[in-house]
Amino acid sequence: MNTVISKWSSETVVAGRGIRRMPVGFGPTIGPRQGPEGRDFNGTWSKNTTLSVTYFSDPEAIGRLLPPGFEPSPDGRVTVQALYNTDFAWLAGRGYNWVEVLFGATYRGVEDVVAGDFVVVMWESIPDPVLPGREELGLPKMFAEIPAWEVSDGTTKVRASWDGFEFCAMTLEGLELSPWDLAAEATATPSRGGLTVGGGPRMYYKYIPRTGAWHEADAAYATCSPAANYDVKVIDSWQGAGAVEFTPATWEQLPTLSHIVNPLAELPVLHSGEARMSRVLLAFNDLADQRILR
């Protein structure tokens, strides 16, 4: 008589955290927090180029886009970042790009008060990081086409689009990116840093609807990643002027994104901040240190 041992059995969880995602019948999933045979990718180095523009908007308008427990920073700070990444160990040496929008914000809960950046939305260029980021961490990830930056006449430009419709464009004036500096990489020393310009905590709001009772939540709570939670080796940096523009769209143009892009396009730019570029070697952090805010 043959005995079938289901991969759902706890006997299969021999290494790693035993994290599962759909489809569940194949045993613990493989992803950024758990590789084959439970492999841990923390501390593996990847190359990162981050381009960002900060501006200041109406705090009241920002507040209308924040979930429960959050209030906007008094200065109405908005940061749009584009991150270009290569050599991720968890993707067997591949990489991807993402564009994200952050609001300066404070979370006030029963136990926790945290000031930092609330991550409003993240668009990533491949689906593989979107699924674990949404399901495991509650990160607000979506898909978009994010090609390599363009350099023309002393200006670097970032574009994000969906099915050919460009909904976000960011320009950094006076920045002409040169090839990666291998000499600087060889002599760079590690320090602690983060993914955001100020290096503060990154906050999110995890929400998953309940099947069949769609107005109810299976999960609904704020989460936080600590400040300066990465080891980095700085290769190059730059500061200057820049601008970002979101293009309003009809539902037909962006059937799953127009309800996100249009409110961002409507935020008034009261005054501009600065543009930044950083190039770093980034030691991978799987964000298992993320916690629920209470």
mmCIF file of C-alpha atoms in Angstrom:
data_model
loop_
_atom_site.group_PDB
_atom_site.id
_atom_site.type_symbol
_atom_site.label_atom_id
_atom_site.label_comp_id
_atom_site.label_asym_id
_atom_site.label_seq_id
_atom_site.Cartn_x
_atom_site.Cartn_y
_atom_site.Cartn_z
ATOM 1 C CA MET A 1 0.000 0.000 0.000
ATOM 2 C CA ASN A 2 1.404 3.378 -0.992
ATOM 3 C CA THR A 3 1.374 6.150 1.580
ATOM 4 C CA VAL A 4 1.048 9.705 0.337
ATOM 5 C CA ILE A 5 2.680 12.332 2.546
ATOM 6 C CA SER A 6 1.101 15.688 1.867
ATOM 7 C CA LYS A 7 3.365 18.678 1.435
ATOM 8 C CA TRP A 8 0.886 20.442 3.686
ATOM 9 C CA SER A 9 2.198 18.289 6.550
ATOM 10 C CA SER A 10 4.409 19.988 9.110
ATOM 11 C CA GLU A 11 6.929 17.204 8.475
ATOM 12 C CA THR A 12 7.971 19.055 5.332
ATOM 13 C CA VAL A 13 8.995 22.163 7.278
ATOM 14 C CA VAL A 14 12.581 21.133 7.911
ATOM 15 C CA ALA A 15 14.280 24.499 7.504
ATOM 16 C CA GLY A 16 13.488 28.195 7.273
ATOM 17 C CA ARG A 17 10.373 29.809 8.659
ATOM 18 C CA GLY A 18 7.823 27.512 7.055
ATOM 19 C CA ILE A 19 6.161 30.459 5.278
ATOM 20 C CA ARG A 20 3.338 29.447 2.964
ATOM 21 C CA ARG A 21 1.643 31.305 0.151
ATOM 22 C CA MET A 22 -0.885 30.185 -2.428
ATOM 23 C CA PRO A 23 -0.790 27.645 -3.987
ATOM 24 C CA VAL A 24 -0.418 26.000 -0.575
ATOM 25 C CA GLY A 25 -0.310 22.336 -1.621
ATOM 26 C CA PHE A 26 3.330 22.504 -2.679
ATOM 27 C CA GLY A 27 4.743 23.133 0.764
ATOM 28 C CA PRO A 28 6.597 26.157 2.128
ATOM 29 C CA THR A 29 6.978 28.833 -0.518
ATOM 30 C CA ILE A 30 10.226 30.076 -2.043
ATOM 31 C CA GLY A 31 10.747 33.834 -1.965
ATOM 32 C CA PRO A 32 12.730 36.664 -0.375
ATOM 33 C CA ARG A 33 12.237 35.454 3.199
ATOM 34 C CA GLN A 34 12.821 31.777 2.485
ATOM 35 C CA GLY A 35 14.904 30.170 -0.238
ATOM 36 C CA PRO A 36 15.325 26.544 -1.261
ATOM 37 C CA GLU A 37 15.890 24.327 1.788
ATOM 38 C CA GLY A 38 15.156 27.334 3.978
ATOM 39 C CA ARG A 39 18.070 29.385 2.649
ATOM 40 C CA ASP A 40 18.459 32.818 4.264
ATOM 41 C CA PHE A 41 19.372 35.687 1.912
ATOM 42 C CA ASN A 42 19.948 38.335 4.588
ATOM 43 C CA GLY A 43 23.284 40.110 4.216
ATOM 44 C CA THR A 44 23.799 39.297 0.524
ATOM 45 C CA TRP A 45 24.887 42.364 -1.448
ATOM 46 C CA SER A 46 23.038 43.938 -4.381
ATOM 47 C CA LYS A 47 23.552 47.131 -6.383
ATOM 48 C CA ASN A 48 21.054 49.941 -5.889
ATOM 49 C CA THR A 49 20.601 53.308 -7.580
ATOM 50 C CA THR A 50 17.911 55.512 -6.013
ATOM 51 C CA LEU A 51 16.563 58.681 -7.636
ATOM 52 C CA SER A 52 14.147 60.811 -5.613
ATOM 53 C CA VAL A 53 12.280 64.106 -5.667
ATOM 54 C CA THR A 54 10.718 65.713 -2.585
ATOM 55 C CA TYR A 55 8.047 68.412 -2.637
ATOM 56 C CA PHE A 56 5.566 69.887 -0.176
ATOM 57 C CA SER A 57 1.797 69.746 -0.508
ATOM 58 C CA ASP A 58 -1.367 70.529 1.442
ATOM 59 C CA PRO A 59 -1.413 68.466 4.685
ATOM 60 C CA GLU A 60 -5.214 68.390 4.638
ATOM 61 C CA ALA A 61 -5.256 66.885 1.142
ATOM 62 C CA ILE A 62 -2.631 64.338 2.181
ATOM 63 C CA GLY A 63 -4.623 63.465 5.289
ATOM 64 C CA ARG A 64 -7.560 62.368 3.145
ATOM 65 C CA LEU A 65 -5.333 59.667 1.608
ATOM 66 C CA LEU A 66 -4.044 58.271 4.918
ATOM 67 C CA PRO A 67 -5.544 55.208 6.675
ATOM 68 C CA PRO A 68 -6.800 55.171 10.289
ATOM 69 C CA GLY A 69 -4.300 56.181 12.965
ATOM 70 C CA PHE A 70 -2.100 58.321 10.708
ATOM 71 C CA GLU A 71 -1.761 62.086 10.471
ATOM 72 C CA PRO A 72 0.311 63.987 7.884
ATOM 73 C CA SER A 73 3.455 65.853 8.792
ATOM 74 C CA PRO A 74 2.763 69.589 9.254
ATOM 75 C CA ASP A 75 4.965 70.456 6.276
ATOM 76 C CA GLY A 76 3.020 68.173 3.902
ATOM 77 C CA ARG A 77 6.152 66.354 2.744
ATOM 78 C CA VAL A 78 5.821 64.096 -0.314
ATOM 79 C CA THR A 79 8.699 62.029 -1.693
ATOM 80 C CA VAL A 80 8.665 60.062 -4.929
ATOM 81 C CA GLN A 81 11.498 57.568 -5.319
ATOM 82 C CA ALA A 82 12.668 55.317 -8.128
ATOM 83 C CA LEU A 83 14.891 52.425 -7.076
ATOM 84 C CA TYR A 84 16.866 50.413 -9.632
ATOM 85 C CA ASN A 85 18.235 47.136 -8.307
ATOM 86 C CA THR A 86 20.450 44.365 -9.676
ATOM 87 C CA ASP A 87 22.035 41.181 -8.319
ATOM 88 C CA PHE A 88 19.375 40.104 -5.818
ATOM 89 C CA ALA A 89 20.415 36.730 -4.394
ATOM 90 C CA TRP A 90 16.805 35.691 -3.803
ATOM 91 C CA LEU A 91 16.195 36.104 -7.550
ATOM 92 C CA ALA A 92 19.358 34.145 -8.412
ATOM 93 C CA GLY A 93 21.208 37.313 -9.426
ATOM 94 C CA ARG A 94 18.375 39.102 -11.214
ATOM 95 C CA GLY A 95 16.939 42.506 -10.332
ATOM 96 C CA TYR A 96 13.950 44.786 -10.756
ATOM 97 C CA ASN A 97 12.924 48.423 -10.444
ATOM 98 C CA TRP A 98 10.265 50.165 -8.431
ATOM 99 C CA VAL A 99 8.694 53.595 -7.973
ATOM 100 C CA GLU A 100 7.116 54.524 -4.649
ATOM 101 C CA VAL A 101 5.301 57.468 -3.073
ATOM 102 C CA LEU A 102 5.851 58.396 0.569
ATOM 103 C CA PHE A 103 4.087 60.893 2.812
ATOM 104 C CA GLY A 104 5.715 62.311 5.914
ATOM 105 C CA ALA A 105 3.394 61.075 8.670
ATOM 106 C CA THR A 106 2.965 60.145 12.327
ATOM 107 C CA TYR A 107 1.108 57.089 13.579
ATOM 108 C CA ARG A 108 -0.690 57.509 16.902
ATOM 109 C CA GLY A 109 -1.969 54.274 18.399
ATOM 110 C CA VAL A 110 -2.906 52.985 21.830
ATOM 111 C CA GLU A 111 0.687 51.965 22.574
ATOM 112 C CA ASP A 112 2.833 53.319 19.725
ATOM 113 C CA VAL A 113 3.627 56.791 18.438
ATOM 114 C CA VAL A 114 5.929 56.662 15.413
ATOM 115 C CA ALA A 115 7.028 59.495 13.110
ATOM 116 C CA GLY A 116 8.512 58.665 9.727
ATOM 117 C CA ASP A 117 7.338 57.990 6.186
ATOM 118 C CA PHE A 118 4.046 56.332 5.287
ATOM 119 C CA VAL A 119 4.471 54.321 2.088
ATOM 120 C CA VAL A 120 1.392 55.160 0.039
ATOM 121 C CA VAL A 121 1.985 52.930 -2.985
ATOM 122 C CA MET A 122 4.808 50.982 -4.615
ATOM 123 C CA TRP A 123 4.921 50.043 -8.308
ATOM 124 C CA GLU A 124 7.335 47.237 -9.196
ATOM 125 C CA SER A 125 8.500 46.089 -12.605
ATOM 126 C CA ILE A 126 8.033 42.322 -12.128
ATOM 127 C CA PRO A 127 5.340 40.371 -10.236
ATOM 128 C CA ASP A 128 7.678 38.180 -8.168
ATOM 129 C CA PRO A 129 8.300 40.723 -5.356
ATOM 130 C CA VAL A 130 4.737 42.071 -5.529
ATOM 131 C CA LEU A 131 3.047 38.885 -4.280
ATOM 132 C CA PRO A 132 5.158 38.174 -1.165
ATOM 133 C CA GLY A 133 5.337 41.871 -0.336
ATOM 134 C CA ARG A 134 1.548 42.203 -0.309
ATOM 135 C CA GLU A 135 0.659 38.888 1.320
ATOM 136 C CA GLU A 136 3.444 38.516 3.877
ATOM 137 C CA LEU A 137 4.292 42.105 4.805
ATOM 138 C CA GLY A 138 1.235 44.085 3.755
ATOM 139 C CA LEU A 139 3.194 46.398 1.463
ATOM 140 C CA PRO A 140 1.037 48.383 -1.020
ATOM 141 C CA LYS A 141 2.643 46.905 -4.130
ATOM 142 C CA MET A 142 1.314 47.098 -7.686
ATOM 143 C CA PHE A 143 2.781 46.310 -11.103
ATOM 144 C CA ALA A 144 4.057 48.903 -13.580
ATOM 145 C CA GLU A 145 6.490 49.147 -16.463
ATOM 146 C CA ILE A 146 9.595 50.938 -15.151
ATOM 147 C CA PRO A 147 12.368 50.985 -17.758
ATOM 148 C CA ALA A 148 15.924 52.145 -17.180
ATOM 149 C CA TRP A 149 16.355 55.867 -16.594
ATOM 150 C CA GLU A 150 17.067 58.112 -19.576
ATOM 151 C CA VAL A 151 19.761 60.802 -19.772
ATOM 152 C CA SER A 152 19.459 63.675 -22.243
ATOM 153 C CA ASP A 153 20.925 67.206 -22.283
ATOM 154 C CA GLY A 154 22.112 67.008 -18.684
ATOM 155 C CA THR A 155 18.808 65.726 -17.307
ATOM 156 C CA THR A 156 17.943 62.279 -15.993
ATOM 157 C CA LYS A 157 14.362 61.131 -16.458
ATOM 158 C CA VAL A 158 12.387 58.328 -14.803
ATOM 159 C CA ARG A 159 9.166 56.951 -16.285
ATOM 160 C CA ALA A 160 6.467 54.600 -15.001
ATOM 161 C CA SER A 161 3.630 53.314 -17.165
ATOM 162 C CA TRP A 162 0.975 50.638 -17.453
ATOM 163 C CA ASP A 163 0.175 49.033 -20.804
ATOM 164 C CA GLY A 164 1.904 51.928 -22.544
ATOM 165 C CA PHE A 165 0.165 54.737 -20.627
ATOM 166 C CA GLU A 166 2.785 56.839 -18.831
ATOM 167 C CA PHE A 167 1.349 57.957 -15.498
ATOM 168 C CA CYS A 168 4.480 59.158 -13.677
ATOM 169 C CA ALA A 169 7.506 61.110 -14.878
ATOM 170 C CA MET A 170 10.353 62.367 -12.714
ATOM 171 C CA THR A 171 13.217 64.605 -13.847
ATOM 172 C CA LEU A 172 16.502 65.361 -12.097
ATOM 173 C CA GLU A 173 18.111 68.421 -13.644
ATOM 174 C CA GLY A 174 21.875 68.530 -14.072
ATOM 175 C CA LEU A 175 22.351 64.841 -13.294
ATOM 176 C CA GLU A 176 24.139 62.694 -15.859
ATOM 177 C CA LEU A 177 24.633 59.237 -14.422
ATOM 178 C CA SER A 178 27.967 57.664 -15.251
ATOM 179 C CA PRO A 179 28.741 53.931 -15.233
ATOM 180 C CA TRP A 180 28.952 52.177 -11.867
ATOM 181 C CA ASP A 181 32.241 53.097 -10.136
ATOM 182 C CA LEU A 182 34.053 49.800 -9.562
ATOM 183 C CA ALA A 183 36.999 51.553 -7.878
ATOM 184 C CA ALA A 184 34.692 53.193 -5.321
ATOM 185 C CA GLU A 185 32.960 49.857 -4.785
ATOM 186 C CA ALA A 186 36.278 48.207 -3.936
ATOM 187 C CA THR A 187 37.074 50.734 -1.184
ATOM 188 C CA ALA A 188 33.585 51.448 0.201
ATOM 189 C CA THR A 189 33.007 50.659 3.874
ATOM 190 C CA PRO A 190 29.693 49.574 5.434
ATOM 191 C CA SER A 191 27.431 51.829 7.482
ATOM 192 C CA ARG A 192 23.799 51.721 8.564
ATOM 193 C CA GLY A 193 21.159 53.279 6.339
ATOM 194 C CA GLY A 194 17.629 52.973 5.041
ATOM 195 C CA LEU A 195 15.609 53.100 1.845
ATOM 196 C CA THR A 196 14.151 56.566 2.434
ATOM 197 C CA VAL A 197 15.846 59.942 2.060
ATOM 198 C CA GLY A 198 15.714 60.745 5.770
ATOM 199 C CA GLY A 199 16.490 57.196 6.842
ATOM 200 C CA GLY A 200 13.544 57.118 9.263
ATOM 201 C CA PRO A 201 10.985 54.367 9.894
ATOM 202 C CA ARG A 202 8.818 53.227 6.992
ATOM 203 C CA MET A 203 5.164 52.624 7.835
ATOM 204 C CA TYR A 204 2.451 50.732 5.957
ATOM 205 C CA TYR A 205 -1.165 49.655 6.371
ATOM 206 C CA LYS A 206 -1.926 45.997 5.749
ATOM 207 C CA TYR A 207 -5.453 45.292 4.546
ATOM 208 C CA ILE A 208 -6.920 42.013 3.265
ATOM 209 C CA PRO A 209 -10.696 41.687 2.694
ATOM 210 C CA ARG A 210 -12.702 38.771 4.089
ATOM 211 C CA THR A 211 -14.020 36.396 1.459
ATOM 212 C CA GLY A 212 -17.800 36.594 1.154
ATOM 213 C CA ALA A 213 -18.069 39.540 3.547
ATOM 214 C CA TRP A 214 -16.285 41.985 1.306
ATOM 215 C CA HIS A 215 -16.779 45.074 3.467
ATOM 216 C CA GLU A 216 -15.029 43.302 6.372
ATOM 217 C CA ALA A 217 -11.296 42.701 6.815
ATOM 218 C CA ASP A 218 -9.333 39.534 7.461
ATOM 219 C CA ALA A 219 -6.423 41.841 8.332
ATOM 220 C CA ALA A 220 -6.377 45.610 8.882
ATOM 221 C CA TYR A 221 -3.519 47.158 10.840
ATOM 222 C CA ALA A 222 -0.535 49.492 10.590
ATOM 223 C CA THR A 223 2.981 48.080 10.381
ATOM 224 C CA CYS A 224 6.467 49.546 10.678
ATOM 225 C CA SER A 225 9.984 48.767 9.477
ATOM 226 C CA PRO A 226 12.692 50.215 11.756
ATOM 227 C CA ALA A 227 14.856 53.168 10.770
ATOM 228 C CA ALA A 228 18.292 52.530 9.265
ATOM 229 C CA ASN A 229 17.718 48.789 9.033
ATOM 230 C CA TYR A 230 20.139 48.078 6.181
ATOM 231 C CA ASP A 231 23.906 47.760 5.890
ATOM 232 C CA VAL A 232 25.008 49.947 2.973
ATOM 233 C CA LYS A 233 28.234 50.868 1.197
ATOM 234 C CA VAL A 234 27.911 54.301 -0.417
ATOM 235 C CA ILE A 235 29.383 54.474 -3.915
ATOM 236 C CA ASP A 236 28.152 57.876 -5.108
ATOM 237 C CA SER A 237 25.624 60.597 -4.246
ATOM 238 C CA TRP A 238 24.204 63.799 -5.701
ATOM 239 C CA GLN A 239 21.789 66.598 -4.749
ATOM 240 C CA GLY A 240 20.100 69.116 -6.994
ATOM 241 C CA ALA A 241 16.803 70.209 -8.483
ATOM 242 C CA GLY A 242 14.045 68.039 -9.845
ATOM 243 C CA ALA A 243 10.335 67.643 -10.430
ATOM 244 C CA VAL A 244 7.742 64.893 -10.587
ATOM 245 C CA GLU A 245 4.425 64.771 -12.427
ATOM 246 C CA PHE A 246 1.529 62.326 -12.252
ATOM 247 C CA THR A 247 -0.691 62.260 -15.336
ATOM 248 C CA PRO A 248 -4.447 61.935 -14.690
ATOM 249 C CA ALA A 249 -6.072 58.994 -16.436
ATOM 250 C CA THR A 250 -9.486 57.741 -17.380
ATOM 251 C CA TRP A 251 -10.634 54.342 -16.158
ATOM 252 C CA GLU A 252 -10.171 53.044 -19.715
ATOM 253 C CA GLN A 253 -6.519 54.150 -19.707
ATOM 254 C CA LEU A 254 -5.688 52.769 -16.249
ATOM 255 C CA PRO A 255 -8.503 50.370 -15.287
ATOM 256 C CA THR A 256 -6.820 49.226 -12.058
ATOM 257 C CA LEU A 257 -4.685 52.268 -11.228
ATOM 258 C CA SER A 258 -6.675 55.416 -12.075
ATOM 259 C CA HIS A 259 -8.179 55.571 -8.569
ATOM 260 C CA ILE A 260 -4.594 55.769 -7.220
ATOM 261 C CA VAL A 261 -2.894 57.941 -9.822
ATOM 262 C CA ASN A 262 -5.592 60.617 -10.072
ATOM 263 C CA PRO A 263 -5.596 61.638 -6.372
ATOM 264 C CA LEU A 264 -1.793 61.830 -6.505
ATOM 265 C CA ALA A 265 -2.019 64.023 -9.607
ATOM 266 C CA GLU A 266 -4.460 66.312 -7.778
ATOM 267 C CA LEU A 267 -2.139 66.994 -4.834
ATOM 268 C CA PRO A 268 -1.027 70.625 -5.090
ATOM 269 C CA VAL A 269 2.707 71.340 -5.195
ATOM 270 C CA LEU A 270 3.021 74.263 -2.774
ATOM 271 C CA HIS A 271 6.789 74.431 -3.066
ATOM 272 C CA SER A 272 9.586 72.228 -4.304
ATOM 273 C CA GLY A 273 12.181 70.484 -2.223
ATOM 274 C CA GLU A 274 15.257 68.794 -3.596
ATOM 275 C CA ALA A 275 16.209 65.938 -5.849
ATOM 276 C CA ARG A 276 18.698 63.274 -4.804
ATOM 277 C CA MET A 277 20.619 60.379 -6.263
ATOM 278 C CA SER A 278 22.433 57.692 -4.331
ATOM 279 C CA ARG A 279 24.308 54.622 -5.461
ATOM 280 C CA VAL A 280 24.985 52.001 -2.836
ATOM 281 C CA LEU A 281 25.777 48.390 -2.300
ATOM 282 C CA LEU A 282 22.828 47.220 -0.230
ATOM 283 C CA ALA A 283 22.914 44.248 2.125
ATOM 284 C CA PHE A 284 19.613 42.418 1.762
ATOM 285 C CA ASN A 285 17.129 42.660 4.635
ATOM 286 C CA ASP A 286 14.048 40.458 4.281
ATOM 287 C CA LEU A 287 12.065 42.801 6.593
ATOM 288 C CA ALA A 288 11.246 40.006 9.008
ATOM 289 C CA ASP A 289 11.841 42.680 11.676
ATOM 290 C CA GLN A 290 8.671 44.460 10.555
ATOM 291 C CA ARG A 291 6.134 44.737 13.369
ATOM 292 C CA ILE A 292 2.485 45.592 13.900
ATOM 293 C CA LEU A 293 1.853 49.034 15.390
ATOM 294 C CA ARG A 294 -0.636 49.053 18.242
#
